[in-house]
CSV table of C-alpha atoms in Angstrom, one decimal:
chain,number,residue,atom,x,y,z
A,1,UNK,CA,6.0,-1.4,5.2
A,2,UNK,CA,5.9,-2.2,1.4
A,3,UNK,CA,2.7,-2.3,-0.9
A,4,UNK,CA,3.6,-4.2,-3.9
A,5,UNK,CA,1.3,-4.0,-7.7
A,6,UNK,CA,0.6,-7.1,-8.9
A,7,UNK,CA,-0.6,-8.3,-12.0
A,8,UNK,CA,-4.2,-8.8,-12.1
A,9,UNK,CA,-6.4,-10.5,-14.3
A,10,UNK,CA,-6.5,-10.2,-17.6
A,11,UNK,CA,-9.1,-7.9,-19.7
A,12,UNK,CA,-11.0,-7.5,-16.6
A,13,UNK,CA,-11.3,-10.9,-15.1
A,14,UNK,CA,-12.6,-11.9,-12.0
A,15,UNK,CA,-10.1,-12.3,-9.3
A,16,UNK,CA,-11.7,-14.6,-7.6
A,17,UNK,CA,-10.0,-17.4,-10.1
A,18,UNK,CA,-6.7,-16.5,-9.2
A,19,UNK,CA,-4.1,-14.2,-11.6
A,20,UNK,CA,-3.1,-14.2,-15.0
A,21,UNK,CA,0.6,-13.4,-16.0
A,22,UNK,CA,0.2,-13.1,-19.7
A,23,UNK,CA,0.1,-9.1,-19.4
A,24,UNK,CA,1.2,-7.1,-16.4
A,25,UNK,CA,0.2,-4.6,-14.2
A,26,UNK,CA,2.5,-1.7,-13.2
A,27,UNK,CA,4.2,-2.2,-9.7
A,28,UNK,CA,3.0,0.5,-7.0
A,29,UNK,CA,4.5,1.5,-3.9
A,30,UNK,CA,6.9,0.9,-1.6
A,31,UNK,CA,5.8,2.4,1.8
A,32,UNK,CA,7.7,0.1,3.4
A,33,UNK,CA,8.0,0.0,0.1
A,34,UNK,CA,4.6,-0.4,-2.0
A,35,UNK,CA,4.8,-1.9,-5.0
A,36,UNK,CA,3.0,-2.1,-7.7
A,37,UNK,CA,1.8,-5.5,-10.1
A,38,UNK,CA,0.3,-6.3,-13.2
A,39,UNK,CA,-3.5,-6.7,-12.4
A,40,UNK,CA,-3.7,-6.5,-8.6
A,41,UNK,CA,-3.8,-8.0,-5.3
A,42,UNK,CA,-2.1,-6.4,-2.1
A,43,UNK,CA,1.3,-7.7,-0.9
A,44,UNK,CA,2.3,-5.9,1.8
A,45,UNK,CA,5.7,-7.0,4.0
A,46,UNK,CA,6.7,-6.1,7.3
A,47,UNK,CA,9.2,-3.6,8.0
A,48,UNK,CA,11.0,-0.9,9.9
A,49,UNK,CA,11.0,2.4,8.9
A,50,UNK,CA,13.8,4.2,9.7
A,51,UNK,CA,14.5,8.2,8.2
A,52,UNK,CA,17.9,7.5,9.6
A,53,UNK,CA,18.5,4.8,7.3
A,54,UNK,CA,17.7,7.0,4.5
A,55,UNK,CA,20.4,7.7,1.8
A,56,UNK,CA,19.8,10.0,-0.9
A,57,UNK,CA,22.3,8.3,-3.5
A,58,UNK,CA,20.8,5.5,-5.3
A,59,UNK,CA,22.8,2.8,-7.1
A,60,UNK,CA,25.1,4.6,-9.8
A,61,UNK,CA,23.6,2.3,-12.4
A,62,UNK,CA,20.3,4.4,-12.4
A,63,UNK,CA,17.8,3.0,-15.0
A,64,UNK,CA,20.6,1.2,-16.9
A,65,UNK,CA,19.4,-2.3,-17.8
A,66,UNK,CA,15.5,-2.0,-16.7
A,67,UNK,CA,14.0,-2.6,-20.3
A,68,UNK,CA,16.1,-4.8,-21.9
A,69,UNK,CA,15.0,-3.9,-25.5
A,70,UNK,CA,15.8,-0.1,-24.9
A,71,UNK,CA,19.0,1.7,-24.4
A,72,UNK,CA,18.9,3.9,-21.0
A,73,UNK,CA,18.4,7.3,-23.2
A,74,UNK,CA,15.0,5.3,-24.8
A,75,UNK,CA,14.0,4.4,-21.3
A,76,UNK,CA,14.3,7.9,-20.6
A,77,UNK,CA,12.7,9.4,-23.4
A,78,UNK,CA,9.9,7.5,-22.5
A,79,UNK,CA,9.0,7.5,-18.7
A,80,UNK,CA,9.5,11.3,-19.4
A,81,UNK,CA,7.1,11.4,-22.4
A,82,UNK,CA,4.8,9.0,-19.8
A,83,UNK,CA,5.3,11.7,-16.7
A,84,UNK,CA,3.8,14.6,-19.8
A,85,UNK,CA,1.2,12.4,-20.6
A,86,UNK,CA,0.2,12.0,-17.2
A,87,UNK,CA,0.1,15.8,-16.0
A,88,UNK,CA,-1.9,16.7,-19.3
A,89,UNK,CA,-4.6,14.1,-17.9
A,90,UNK,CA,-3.9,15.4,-14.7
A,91,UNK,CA,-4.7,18.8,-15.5
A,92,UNK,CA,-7.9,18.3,-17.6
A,93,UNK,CA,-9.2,16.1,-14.7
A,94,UNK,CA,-8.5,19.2,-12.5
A,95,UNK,CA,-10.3,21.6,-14.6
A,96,UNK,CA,-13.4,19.1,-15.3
A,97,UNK,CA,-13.8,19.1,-11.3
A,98,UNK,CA,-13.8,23.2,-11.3
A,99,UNK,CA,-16.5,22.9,-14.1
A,100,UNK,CA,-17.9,20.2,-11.4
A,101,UNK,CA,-20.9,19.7,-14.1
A,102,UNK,CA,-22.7,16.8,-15.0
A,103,UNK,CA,-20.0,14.5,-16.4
A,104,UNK,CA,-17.9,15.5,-13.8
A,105,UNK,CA,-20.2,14.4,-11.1
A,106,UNK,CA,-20.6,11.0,-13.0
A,107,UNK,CA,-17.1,10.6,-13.2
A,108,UNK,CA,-16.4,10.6,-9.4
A,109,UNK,CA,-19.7,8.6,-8.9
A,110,UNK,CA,-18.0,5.9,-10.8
A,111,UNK,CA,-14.7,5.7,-9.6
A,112,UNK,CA,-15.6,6.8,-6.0
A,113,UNK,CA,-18.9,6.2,-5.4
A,114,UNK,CA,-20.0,9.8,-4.9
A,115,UNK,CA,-20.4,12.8,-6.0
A,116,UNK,CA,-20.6,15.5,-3.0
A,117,UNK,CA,-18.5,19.0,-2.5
A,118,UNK,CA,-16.4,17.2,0.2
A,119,UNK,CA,-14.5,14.8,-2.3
A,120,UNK,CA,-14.2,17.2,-5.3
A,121,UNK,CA,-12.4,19.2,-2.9
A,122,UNK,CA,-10.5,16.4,-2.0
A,123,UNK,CA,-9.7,15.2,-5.5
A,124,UNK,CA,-8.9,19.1,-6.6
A,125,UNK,CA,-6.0,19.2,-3.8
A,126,UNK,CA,-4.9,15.8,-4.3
A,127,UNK,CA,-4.6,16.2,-8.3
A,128,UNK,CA,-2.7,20.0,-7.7
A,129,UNK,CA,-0.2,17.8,-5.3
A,130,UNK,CA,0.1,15.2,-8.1
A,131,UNK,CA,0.8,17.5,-11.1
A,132,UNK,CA,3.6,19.2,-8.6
A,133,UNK,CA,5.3,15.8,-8.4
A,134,UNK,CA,5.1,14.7,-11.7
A,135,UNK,CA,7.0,17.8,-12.6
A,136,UNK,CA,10.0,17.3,-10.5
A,137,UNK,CA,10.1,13.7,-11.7
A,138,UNK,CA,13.5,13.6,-14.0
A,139,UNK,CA,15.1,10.3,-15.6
A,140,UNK,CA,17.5,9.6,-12.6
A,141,UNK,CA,13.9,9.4,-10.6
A,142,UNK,CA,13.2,6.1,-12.0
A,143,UNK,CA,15.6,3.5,-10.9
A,144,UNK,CA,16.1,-0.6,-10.9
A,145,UNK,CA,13.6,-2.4,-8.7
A,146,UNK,CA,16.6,-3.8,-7.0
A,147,UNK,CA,17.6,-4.9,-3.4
A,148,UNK,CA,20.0,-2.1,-3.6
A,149,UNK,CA,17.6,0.4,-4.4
A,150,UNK,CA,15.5,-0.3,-1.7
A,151,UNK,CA,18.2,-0.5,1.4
A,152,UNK,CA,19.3,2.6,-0.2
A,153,UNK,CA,15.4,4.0,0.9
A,154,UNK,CA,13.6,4.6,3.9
A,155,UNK,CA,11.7,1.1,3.4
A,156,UNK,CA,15.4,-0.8,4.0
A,157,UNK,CA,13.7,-4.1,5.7
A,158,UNK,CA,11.6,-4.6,2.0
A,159,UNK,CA,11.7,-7.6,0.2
A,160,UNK,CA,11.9,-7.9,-3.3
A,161,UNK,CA,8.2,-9.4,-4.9
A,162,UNK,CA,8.5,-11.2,-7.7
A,163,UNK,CA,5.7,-10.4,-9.3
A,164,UNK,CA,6.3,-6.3,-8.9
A,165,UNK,CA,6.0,-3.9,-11.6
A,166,UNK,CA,6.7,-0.9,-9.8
A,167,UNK,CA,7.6,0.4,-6.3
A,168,UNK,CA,8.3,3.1,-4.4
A,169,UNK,CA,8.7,4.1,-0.7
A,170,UNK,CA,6.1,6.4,0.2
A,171,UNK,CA,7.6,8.4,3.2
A,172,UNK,CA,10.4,9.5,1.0
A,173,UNK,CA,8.8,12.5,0.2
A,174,UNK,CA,12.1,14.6,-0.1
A,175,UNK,CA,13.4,13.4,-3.1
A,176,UNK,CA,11.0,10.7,-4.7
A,177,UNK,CA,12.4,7.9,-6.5
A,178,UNK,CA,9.9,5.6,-8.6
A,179,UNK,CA,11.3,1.5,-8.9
A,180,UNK,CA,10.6,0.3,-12.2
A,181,UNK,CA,10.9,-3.7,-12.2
A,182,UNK,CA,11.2,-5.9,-15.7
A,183,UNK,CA,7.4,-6.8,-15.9
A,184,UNK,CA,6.8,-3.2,-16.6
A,185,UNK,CA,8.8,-3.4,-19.6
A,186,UNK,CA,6.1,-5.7,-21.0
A,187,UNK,CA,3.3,-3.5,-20.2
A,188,UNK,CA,0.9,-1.7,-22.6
A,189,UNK,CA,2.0,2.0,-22.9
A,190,UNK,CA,-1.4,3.6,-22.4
A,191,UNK,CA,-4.3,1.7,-23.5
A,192,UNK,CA,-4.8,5.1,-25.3
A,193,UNK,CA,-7.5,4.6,-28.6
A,194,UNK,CA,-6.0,6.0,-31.4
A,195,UNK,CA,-9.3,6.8,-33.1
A,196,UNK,CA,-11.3,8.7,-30.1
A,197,UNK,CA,-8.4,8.3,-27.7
A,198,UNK,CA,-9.9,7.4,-24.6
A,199,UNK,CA,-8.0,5.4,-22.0
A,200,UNK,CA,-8.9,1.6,-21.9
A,201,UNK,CA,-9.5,0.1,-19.1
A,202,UNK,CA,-6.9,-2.5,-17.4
A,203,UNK,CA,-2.9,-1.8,-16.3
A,204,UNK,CA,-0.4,0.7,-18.3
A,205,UNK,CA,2.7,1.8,-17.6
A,206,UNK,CA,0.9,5.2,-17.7
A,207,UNK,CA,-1.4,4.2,-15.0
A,208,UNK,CA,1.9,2.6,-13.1
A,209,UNK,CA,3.5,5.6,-13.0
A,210,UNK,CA,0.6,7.9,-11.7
A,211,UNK,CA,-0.2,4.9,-9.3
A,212,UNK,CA,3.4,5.0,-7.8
A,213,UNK,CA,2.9,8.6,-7.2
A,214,UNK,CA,-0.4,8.5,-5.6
A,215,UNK,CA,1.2,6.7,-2.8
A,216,UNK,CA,3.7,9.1,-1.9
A,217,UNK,CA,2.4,11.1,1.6
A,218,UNK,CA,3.1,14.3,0.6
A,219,UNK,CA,0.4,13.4,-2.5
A,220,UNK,CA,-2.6,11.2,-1.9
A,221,UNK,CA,-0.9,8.6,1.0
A,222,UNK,CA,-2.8,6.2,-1.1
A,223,UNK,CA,-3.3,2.3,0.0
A,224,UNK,CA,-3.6,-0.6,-2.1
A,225,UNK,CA,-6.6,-2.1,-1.3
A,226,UNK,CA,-8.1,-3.0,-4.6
A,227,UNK,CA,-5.4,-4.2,-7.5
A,228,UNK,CA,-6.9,-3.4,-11.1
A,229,UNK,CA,-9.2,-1.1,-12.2
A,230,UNK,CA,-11.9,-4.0,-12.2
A,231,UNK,CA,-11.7,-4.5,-8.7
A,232,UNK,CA,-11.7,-0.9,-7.9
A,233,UNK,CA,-14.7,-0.7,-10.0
A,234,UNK,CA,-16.1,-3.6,-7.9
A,235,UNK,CA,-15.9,-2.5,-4.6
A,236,UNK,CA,-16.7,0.7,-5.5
A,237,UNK,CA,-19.3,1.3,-2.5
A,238,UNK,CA,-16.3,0.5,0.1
A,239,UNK,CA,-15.5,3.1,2.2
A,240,UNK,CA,-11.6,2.3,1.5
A,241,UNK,CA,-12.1,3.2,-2.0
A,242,UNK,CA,-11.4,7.1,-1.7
A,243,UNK,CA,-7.8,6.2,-1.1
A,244,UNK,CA,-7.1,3.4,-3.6
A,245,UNK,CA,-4.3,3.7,-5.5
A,246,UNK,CA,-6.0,2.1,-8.2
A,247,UNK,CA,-9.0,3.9,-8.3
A,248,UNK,CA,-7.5,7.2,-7.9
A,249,UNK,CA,-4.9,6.4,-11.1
A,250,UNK,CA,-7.5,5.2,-13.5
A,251,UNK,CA,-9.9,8.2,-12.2
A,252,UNK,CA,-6.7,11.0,-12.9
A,253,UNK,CA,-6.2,9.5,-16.0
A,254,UNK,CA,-9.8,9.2,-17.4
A,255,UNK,CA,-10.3,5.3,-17.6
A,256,UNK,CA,-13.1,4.9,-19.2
A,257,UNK,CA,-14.0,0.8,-17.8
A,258,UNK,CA,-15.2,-2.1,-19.0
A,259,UNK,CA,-18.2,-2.4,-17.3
A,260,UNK,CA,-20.4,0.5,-16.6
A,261,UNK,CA,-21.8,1.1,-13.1
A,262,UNK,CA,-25.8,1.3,-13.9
């Protein structure tokens, strides 16, 4: 069944009082379909899952249209130059957990509420599968969140969510395809700080992008239990938390949160 992102609150708000749609959060997956939304909250919908039903042609008009302000070779100049920025954070995640010193340990602490042999092994294999996908990932990869799309997947029976930044349909491991709705147009690029350049906490289409791909089976088969890096950070000591999509995105690419776990 689907997983939809949805946008959560903004600069770290408390969900409890409901979302914010002045700034979005990237969609996720589509499992059924996931999906993915500006500052989150799980929306999962009920459907089959048929392989049969699986087409590997997409709709013909590809990324045309997605991001209104750019043309389709500016859209892919830039989930591409996104997909680089990713594996390079990708791969310097990877290497910190082999050095598996001090701030390496703190790092999973925070994200994943420890800091023991058994998940740095699982983060090591999980980050190798991740790096392999983002280098497949080519332009025609990132399509229109439309209904098209998705009948053309394995998650057929998925509804479109309004609110969706980003989607994809997890089982469809043989040739991924990552659903990039409007509202991801209006996201920040990378919360990246130009003077230390750190990644700021809160939804990206940087961390949409490695989110989507978290949830793919053949990666991490990650879950959306937790939308936005604030409520990941939250419910940190859940045992669900290893698998959030969520934590797992903003942990690859080296979040560095709002509020500090004392």
């Amino acid at each position: 069944m689907p997983v939809f992102k949805v946008p959560g609150p903004l600069n770290g708000g408390d969900t409890s009082k409901g979302f914010v749609f002045g700034e979005y959060a990237p969609l996720q997956s589509l499992s059924s379909l996931q999906i993915r939304q500006p500052d989150r909250t799980d929306f999962w919908t009920s459907n089959s899952v048929s392989p049969l039903a699986h087409k590997s042609v997409f709709e013909s008009d590809l990324n045309s249209g997605i991001c209104s302000d750019l043309s389709n070779r500016q859209f892919s100049d830039l989930v591409m130059s996104l997909c680089q920025q990713a594996i390079s954070l990708a791969q310097s995640r990877h290497a910190e957990l082999l050095r598996w010193d001090e701030k390496a340990k703190k790092r999973t602490w925070l994200w994943f509420n420890s800091s023991d042999e058994a998940l740095k092994g699982f983060l090591l294999k999980g980050i190798e599968k991740t790096i392999h996908a983002l280098k497949k990932l080519q332009p025609e990869d990132f399509v229109a969140y439309t209904e098209g799309n998705i009948k053309n997947s394995s998650c057929y029976d998925s509804m479109i969510h309004p609110h969706a930044a980003a989607a994809v349909c997890p089982v469809d491991i043989g040739k991924k395809k990552i659903m990039i709705a409007t509202r991801f147009c209006g996201l920040t690029r990378d919360k990246q700080n130009p003077y230390n350049q750190e990644i700021g906490d809160g939804d990206s289409q940087l961390l949409t992008i490695v989110h989507e791909v978290t949830h793919f089976h053949d990666v991490f088969s990650a879950t959306d239990d937790f939308y936005s890096t604030y409520a990941s950070i939250k419910n940190v000591e859940n045992e669900k938390i290893r698998f959030n999509a969520d934590s797992l995105a903003a942990y690859i690419i080296g979040t560095n949160p709002l509020r500090e776990r004392i």
